[in-house]
Amino acid sequence: MAEAFQFELVSPERLLLSEEATQVVVPGVEGEFGVMAGHAPMMSTLRPGVLTVSRPSAADEAFFVRGGFAEAGPKGLTVLAEVAVPMADLKADDIARQIRETEEDLADAGDDAARERAQIALDHLREMERAVASN
């Protein structure tokens, strides 16, 4: 059995997880990477994707994360994400509805700044939609 280490997943709204993990797979901007106990110190920014947590005494749990960064070291891993949502809470029909609404916002945008905000939101929702479809 793999050795456990301390893992924390934090979003601006709350601390989602703070417990021991045996492995965490993180979607970094340069690709996915796995963290286990005793990992060399490193930092990475996050890309939108699925973060998977393996724990010694519970089933694996997956979260959709977007934005933020991960800091790994020999004593643990901390992920500070702009958005972090348990995959179990994401519903394909809700995301599809949000995409339609955001596409309307994009079409109705009155200036470049509003268009850019709507496009970024739409891109993020499409990443979330892909994550739900692949899980």
PDB file of C-alpha atoms in Angstrom:
ATOM      1  CA  MET A   1       0.000   0.000   0.000  1.00  0.00           C
ATOM      2  CA  ALA A   2       1.238   3.456  -0.911  1.00  0.00           C
ATOM      3  CA  GLU A   3       2.221   5.822   1.857  1.00  0.00           C
ATOM      4  CA  ALA A   4      -0.273   8.593   2.637  1.00  0.00           C
ATOM      5  CA  PHE A   5       0.401  12.325   2.624  1.00  0.00           C
ATOM      6  CA  GLN A   6      -1.585  15.434   3.520  1.00  0.00           C
ATOM      7  CA  PHE A   7      -3.744  16.863   0.715  1.00  0.00           C
ATOM      8  CA  GLU A   8      -5.812  20.035   0.673  1.00  0.00           C
ATOM      9  CA  LEU A   9      -8.131  21.289  -2.066  1.00  0.00           C
ATOM     10  CA  VAL A  10      -9.220  24.885  -1.556  1.00  0.00           C
ATOM     11  CA  SER A  11     -11.489  27.144  -3.598  1.00  0.00           C
ATOM     12  CA  PRO A  12     -12.364  30.782  -2.872  1.00  0.00           C
ATOM     13  CA  GLU A  13     -15.670  29.642  -1.347  1.00  0.00           C
ATOM     14  CA  ARG A  14     -14.404  26.902   0.958  1.00  0.00           C
ATOM     15  CA  LEU A  15     -12.011  24.146   1.883  1.00  0.00           C
ATOM     16  CA  LEU A  16     -13.304  21.184  -0.138  1.00  0.00           C
ATOM     17  CA  LEU A  17     -10.947  18.507   1.116  1.00  0.00           C
ATOM     18  CA  SER A  18      -8.295  18.238   3.802  1.00  0.00           C
ATOM     19  CA  GLU A  19      -7.239  14.673   4.427  1.00  0.00           C
ATOM     20  CA  GLU A  20      -4.697  11.998   3.735  1.00  0.00           C
ATOM     21  CA  ALA A  21      -4.293  10.784   0.171  1.00  0.00           C
ATOM     22  CA  THR A  22      -2.145   8.102  -1.405  1.00  0.00           C
ATOM     23  CA  GLN A  23      -2.070   9.756  -4.832  1.00  0.00           C
ATOM     24  CA  VAL A  24      -3.501  12.851  -6.491  1.00  0.00           C
ATOM     25  CA  VAL A  25      -3.551  13.339 -10.273  1.00  0.00           C
ATOM     26  CA  VAL A  26      -3.546  17.043 -11.108  1.00  0.00           C
ATOM     27  CA  PRO A  27      -4.337  18.692 -14.473  1.00  0.00           C
ATOM     28  CA  GLY A  28      -1.337  21.000 -14.870  1.00  0.00           C
ATOM     29  CA  VAL A  29      -0.840  23.398 -17.764  1.00  0.00           C
ATOM     30  CA  GLU A  30       2.050  21.262 -19.029  1.00  0.00           C
ATOM     31  CA  GLY A  31       0.038  18.038 -18.669  1.00  0.00           C
ATOM     32  CA  GLU A  32      -1.363  15.847 -15.931  1.00  0.00           C
ATOM     33  CA  PHE A  33       0.983  14.884 -13.131  1.00  0.00           C
ATOM     34  CA  GLY A  34       0.686  12.540 -10.190  1.00  0.00           C
ATOM     35  CA  VAL A  35       1.732  13.364  -6.662  1.00  0.00           C
ATOM     36  CA  MET A  36       2.557  10.757  -4.029  1.00  0.00           C
ATOM     37  CA  ALA A  37       4.184  10.929  -0.591  1.00  0.00           C
ATOM     38  CA  GLY A  38       7.679  12.381  -0.613  1.00  0.00           C
ATOM     39  CA  HIS A  39       7.212  14.255  -3.899  1.00  0.00           C
ATOM     40  CA  ALA A  40       9.956  16.694  -4.834  1.00  0.00           C
ATOM     41  CA  PRO A  41       9.014  20.349  -4.313  1.00  0.00           C
ATOM     42  CA  MET A  42       7.245  21.843  -7.326  1.00  0.00           C
ATOM     43  CA  MET A  43       4.560  24.290  -8.327  1.00  0.00           C
ATOM     44  CA  SER A  44       2.267  24.240 -11.345  1.00  0.00           C
ATOM     45  CA  THR A  45      -0.603  26.310 -12.599  1.00  0.00           C
ATOM     46  CA  LEU A  46      -3.811  24.431 -13.304  1.00  0.00           C
ATOM     47  CA  ARG A  47      -5.596  23.957 -16.591  1.00  0.00           C
ATOM     48  CA  PRO A  48      -9.316  23.158 -16.641  1.00  0.00           C
ATOM     49  CA  GLY A  49      -9.731  19.453 -16.040  1.00  0.00           C
ATOM     50  CA  VAL A  50     -10.356  16.629 -13.616  1.00  0.00           C
ATOM     51  CA  LEU A  51      -8.337  16.258 -10.423  1.00  0.00           C
ATOM     52  CA  THR A  52      -8.505  12.722  -8.988  1.00  0.00           C
ATOM     53  CA  VAL A  53      -7.810  11.901  -5.341  1.00  0.00           C
ATOM     54  CA  SER A  54      -6.951   8.369  -4.191  1.00  0.00           C
ATOM     55  CA  ARG A  55      -7.310   7.840  -0.449  1.00  0.00           C
ATOM     56  CA  PRO A  56      -6.229   4.984   1.810  1.00  0.00           C
ATOM     57  CA  SER A  57      -9.625   4.385   3.401  1.00  0.00           C
ATOM     58  CA  ALA A  58     -12.210   5.651   0.898  1.00  0.00           C
ATOM     59  CA  ALA A  59     -13.114   5.478  -2.771  1.00  0.00           C
ATOM     60  CA  ASP A  60     -11.377   7.729  -5.267  1.00  0.00           C
ATOM     61  CA  GLU A  61     -13.010  11.113  -5.710  1.00  0.00           C
ATOM     62  CA  ALA A  62     -12.848  13.407  -8.736  1.00  0.00           C
ATOM     63  CA  PHE A  63     -13.208  17.184  -8.913  1.00  0.00           C
ATOM     64  CA  PHE A  64     -13.450  19.544 -11.861  1.00  0.00           C
ATOM     65  CA  VAL A  65     -10.887  22.316 -11.308  1.00  0.00           C
ATOM     66  CA  ARG A  66     -10.146  25.471 -13.221  1.00  0.00           C
ATOM     67  CA  GLY A  67      -7.576  28.168 -12.620  1.00  0.00           C
ATOM     68  CA  GLY A  68      -5.211  28.420  -9.710  1.00  0.00           C
ATOM     69  CA  PHE A  69      -2.125  26.418  -8.831  1.00  0.00           C
ATOM     70  CA  ALA A  70      -0.785  23.333  -7.083  1.00  0.00           C
ATOM     71  CA  GLU A  71       2.139  23.221  -4.683  1.00  0.00           C
ATOM     72  CA  ALA A  72       3.676  19.822  -3.962  1.00  0.00           C
ATOM     73  CA  GLY A  73       6.410  18.907  -1.532  1.00  0.00           C
ATOM     74  CA  PRO A  74       7.659  16.033   0.605  1.00  0.00           C
ATOM     75  CA  LYS A  75       5.012  16.699   3.266  1.00  0.00           C
ATOM     76  CA  GLY A  76       1.981  17.121   1.050  1.00  0.00           C
ATOM     77  CA  LEU A  77       0.058  18.823  -1.726  1.00  0.00           C
ATOM     78  CA  THR A  78      -2.080  21.935  -1.682  1.00  0.00           C
ATOM     79  CA  VAL A  79      -4.273  22.877  -4.628  1.00  0.00           C
ATOM     80  CA  LEU A  80      -5.733  26.376  -4.670  1.00  0.00           C
ATOM     81  CA  ALA A  81      -8.306  26.435  -7.470  1.00  0.00           C
ATOM     82  CA  GLU A  82     -10.404  29.334  -8.731  1.00  0.00           C
ATOM     83  CA  VAL A  83     -13.162  26.781  -9.345  1.00  0.00           C
ATOM     84  CA  ALA A  84     -13.390  23.328  -7.764  1.00  0.00           C
ATOM     85  CA  VAL A  85     -16.567  21.235  -8.007  1.00  0.00           C
ATOM     86  CA  PRO A  86     -17.045  17.557  -7.147  1.00  0.00           C
ATOM     87  CA  MET A  87     -17.678  15.697 -10.408  1.00  0.00           C
ATOM     88  CA  ALA A  88     -20.637  14.005  -8.704  1.00  0.00           C
ATOM     89  CA  ASP A  89     -22.304  17.438  -8.447  1.00  0.00           C
ATOM     90  CA  LEU A  90     -22.006  18.246 -12.164  1.00  0.00           C
ATOM     91  CA  LYS A  91     -25.013  17.469 -14.341  1.00  0.00           C
ATOM     92  CA  ALA A  92     -24.723  17.432 -18.141  1.00  0.00           C
ATOM     93  CA  ASP A  93     -28.134  19.051 -18.686  1.00  0.00           C
ATOM     94  CA  ASP A  94     -27.313  21.933 -16.308  1.00  0.00           C
ATOM     95  CA  ILE A  95     -24.025  22.562 -18.086  1.00  0.00           C
ATOM     96  CA  ALA A  96     -25.736  22.444 -21.506  1.00  0.00           C
ATOM     97  CA  ARG A  97     -28.270  25.032 -20.288  1.00  0.00           C
ATOM     98  CA  GLN A  98     -25.464  27.282 -19.004  1.00  0.00           C
ATOM     99  CA  ILE A  99     -23.666  26.951 -22.346  1.00  0.00           C
ATOM    100  CA  ARG A 100     -26.802  28.040 -24.234  1.00  0.00           C
ATOM    101  CA  GLU A 101     -27.259  31.025 -21.920  1.00  0.00           C
ATOM    102  CA  THR A 102     -23.609  32.019 -22.248  1.00  0.00           C
ATOM    103  CA  GLU A 103     -23.764  31.715 -26.046  1.00  0.00           C
ATOM    104  CA  GLU A 104     -26.696  34.152 -25.929  1.00  0.00           C
ATOM    105  CA  ASP A 105     -24.665  36.475 -23.695  1.00  0.00           C
ATOM    106  CA  LEU A 106     -21.812  36.311 -26.202  1.00  0.00           C
ATOM    107  CA  ALA A 107     -24.138  37.125 -29.111  1.00  0.00           C
ATOM    108  CA  ASP A 108     -25.679  40.032 -27.167  1.00  0.00           C
ATOM    109  CA  ALA A 109     -22.361  41.460 -25.886  1.00  0.00           C
ATOM    110  CA  GLY A 110     -22.268  45.184 -26.491  1.00  0.00           C
ATOM    111  CA  ASP A 111     -18.530  45.757 -26.296  1.00  0.00           C
ATOM    112  CA  ASP A 112     -15.187  43.948 -26.517  1.00  0.00           C
ATOM    113  CA  ALA A 113     -14.837  43.533 -22.752  1.00  0.00           C
ATOM    114  CA  ALA A 114     -18.273  41.908 -22.432  1.00  0.00           C
ATOM    115  CA  ARG A 115     -17.520  39.673 -25.431  1.00  0.00           C
ATOM    116  CA  GLU A 116     -14.216  38.582 -23.901  1.00  0.00           C
ATOM    117  CA  ARG A 117     -15.828  37.772 -20.522  1.00  0.00           C
ATOM    118  CA  ALA A 118     -18.578  35.769 -22.226  1.00  0.00           C
ATOM    119  CA  GLN A 119     -16.067  33.891 -24.417  1.00  0.00           C
ATOM    120  CA  ILE A 120     -13.923  32.963 -21.412  1.00  0.00           C
ATOM    121  CA  ALA A 121     -17.002  31.740 -19.530  1.00  0.00           C
ATOM    122  CA  LEU A 122     -18.099  29.741 -22.581  1.00  0.00           C
ATOM    123  CA  ASP A 123     -14.660  28.147 -22.966  1.00  0.00           C
ATOM    124  CA  HIS A 124     -14.691  27.123 -19.299  1.00  0.00           C
ATOM    125  CA  LEU A 125     -18.177  25.645 -19.555  1.00  0.00           C
ATOM    126  CA  ARG A 126     -17.162  23.628 -22.609  1.00  0.00           C
ATOM    127  CA  GLU A 127     -14.161  22.256 -20.670  1.00  0.00           C
ATOM    128  CA  MET A 128     -16.545  21.272 -17.890  1.00  0.00           C
ATOM    129  CA  GLU A 129     -18.871  19.646 -20.427  1.00  0.00           C
ATOM    130  CA  ARG A 130     -15.945  17.612 -21.843  1.00  0.00           C
ATOM    131  CA  ALA A 131     -14.921  16.538 -18.347  1.00  0.00           C
ATOM    132  CA  VAL A 132     -18.451  15.322 -17.549  1.00  0.00           C
ATOM    133  CA  ALA A 133     -18.701  13.483 -20.870  1.00  0.00           C
ATOM    134  CA  SER A 134     -15.391  11.683 -20.329  1.00  0.00           C
ATOM    135  CA  ASN A 135     -16.198  10.529 -16.784  1.00  0.00           C
TER     136      ASN A 135
END
